mmCIF file of C-alpha atoms in Angstrom:
data_model
loop_
_atom_site.group_PDB
_atom_site.id
_atom_site.type_symbol
_atom_site.label_atom_id
_atom_site.label_comp_id
_atom_site.label_asym_id
_atom_site.label_seq_id
_atom_site.Cartn_x
_atom_site.Cartn_y
_atom_site.Cartn_z
ATOM 1 C CA MET A 1 147.057 36.668 133.743
ATOM 2 C CA SER A 2 149.582 35.261 131.318
ATOM 3 C CA PHE A 3 149.026 34.840 127.616
ATOM 4 C CA ASP A 4 147.428 31.484 126.833
ATOM 5 C CA PHE A 5 149.147 30.013 123.776
ATOM 6 C CA ARG A 6 146.930 26.922 123.763
ATOM 7 C CA GLY A 7 143.790 29.026 123.706
ATOM 8 C CA GLN A 8 145.231 31.191 120.973
ATOM 9 C CA ALA A 9 146.059 28.045 118.988
ATOM 10 C CA VAL A 10 142.431 26.904 119.271
ATOM 11 C CA LEU A 11 141.238 30.264 118.018
ATOM 12 C CA ASN A 12 143.797 30.335 115.183
ATOM 13 C CA GLN A 13 142.789 26.837 114.076
ATOM 14 C CA ALA A 14 139.147 27.845 114.065
ATOM 15 C CA LEU A 15 139.940 30.954 112.050
ATOM 16 C CA ASP A 16 141.940 28.910 109.547
ATOM 17 C CA THR A 17 139.188 26.287 109.297
ATOM 18 C CA PHE A 18 136.299 28.529 108.348
ATOM 19 C CA VAL A 19 135.297 32.112 107.855
ATOM 20 C CA ILE A 20 133.477 33.791 110.679
ATOM 21 C CA LYS A 21 130.254 35.042 109.111
ATOM 22 C CA THR A 22 128.164 36.297 112.006
ATOM 23 C CA GLN A 23 128.437 37.562 115.537
ATOM 24 C CA GLU A 24 126.941 34.217 116.580
ATOM 25 C CA ASP A 25 129.893 32.406 114.986
ATOM 26 C CA TRP A 26 132.281 34.696 116.855
ATOM 27 C CA ASP A 27 130.427 34.173 120.139
ATOM 28 C CA GLY A 28 130.610 30.405 119.634
ATOM 29 C CA LEU A 29 134.358 30.594 119.115
ATOM 30 C CA GLN A 30 134.762 32.761 122.179
ATOM 31 C CA GLN A 31 132.777 30.220 124.200
ATOM 32 C CA GLU A 32 134.946 27.356 122.901
ATOM 33 C CA LEU A 33 138.034 29.318 123.821
ATOM 34 C CA GLU A 34 136.759 30.005 127.341
ATOM 35 C CA GLU A 35 135.839 26.326 127.771
ATOM 36 C CA ALA A 36 139.311 25.268 126.624
ATOM 37 C CA ARG A 37 140.886 27.706 129.078
ATOM 38 C CA ALA A 38 138.673 26.503 131.930
ATOM 39 C CA LYS A 39 139.509 22.874 131.127
ATOM 40 C CA GLN A 40 143.237 23.660 131.152
ATOM 41 C CA GLU A 41 142.950 25.588 134.414
ATOM 42 C CA ASN A 42 141.174 22.577 135.902
ATOM 43 C CA LYS A 43 143.964 20.248 134.754
ATOM 44 C CA ASP A 44 146.570 22.635 136.152
ATOM 45 C CA ALA A 45 144.738 22.744 139.505
ATOM 46 C CA VAL A 46 144.620 18.932 139.679
ATOM 47 C CA ILE A 47 148.338 18.712 138.899
ATOM 48 C CA GLU A 48 149.142 21.320 141.569
ATOM 49 C CA SER A 49 147.006 19.449 144.109
ATOM 50 C CA GLN A 50 148.775 16.179 143.315
ATOM 51 C CA ARG A 51 152.153 17.919 143.578
ATOM 52 C CA ARG A 52 151.301 19.270 147.049
ATOM 53 C CA HIS A 53 150.013 15.853 148.119
ATOM 54 C CA LEU A 54 153.227 14.126 147.002
ATOM 55 C CA LYS A 55 155.337 16.789 148.694
ATOM 56 C CA ALA A 56 153.460 16.179 151.957
ATOM 57 C CA LYS A 57 153.919 12.409 151.619
ATOM 58 C CA ASP A 58 157.630 12.908 150.935
ATOM 59 C CA HIS A 59 157.906 15.044 154.065
ATOM 60 C CA HIS A 60 156.073 12.408 156.120
ATOM 61 C CA ILE A 61 158.458 9.703 154.850
ATOM 62 C CA GLY A 62 161.391 11.884 155.898
ATOM 63 C CA VAL A 63 159.907 12.303 159.383
ATOM 64 C CA LEU A 64 159.421 8.538 159.712
ATOM 65 C CA ARG A 65 162.994 7.872 158.572
ATOM 66 C CA GLY A 66 164.258 10.322 161.157
ATOM 67 C CA GLN A 67 162.276 8.552 163.873
ATOM 68 C CA LEU A 68 163.695 5.195 162.827
ATOM 69 C CA LYS A 69 167.263 6.547 162.908
ATOM 70 C CA ARG A 70 166.720 7.935 166.403
ATOM 71 C CA LYS A 71 165.488 4.516 167.547
ATOM 72 C CA GLY A 72 168.650 2.941 166.191
ATOM 73 C CA HIS A 73 167.199 1.091 163.178
#
């Protein structure tokens, strides 16, 4: 797993914003960090899915163009 700079930025901002006083505060920050990571992973998965979909459409267009050329159009 690679280092997550965005997640680290969230944690750094939280640390700069207020002092962590209790374990509960720390646990809350950890939960926020995990939620931010999960959200980003979700976005990345959607982008990858869209990329694969567009690649498949591009391939299909190429196949159709090849068929048209063979038919003499």
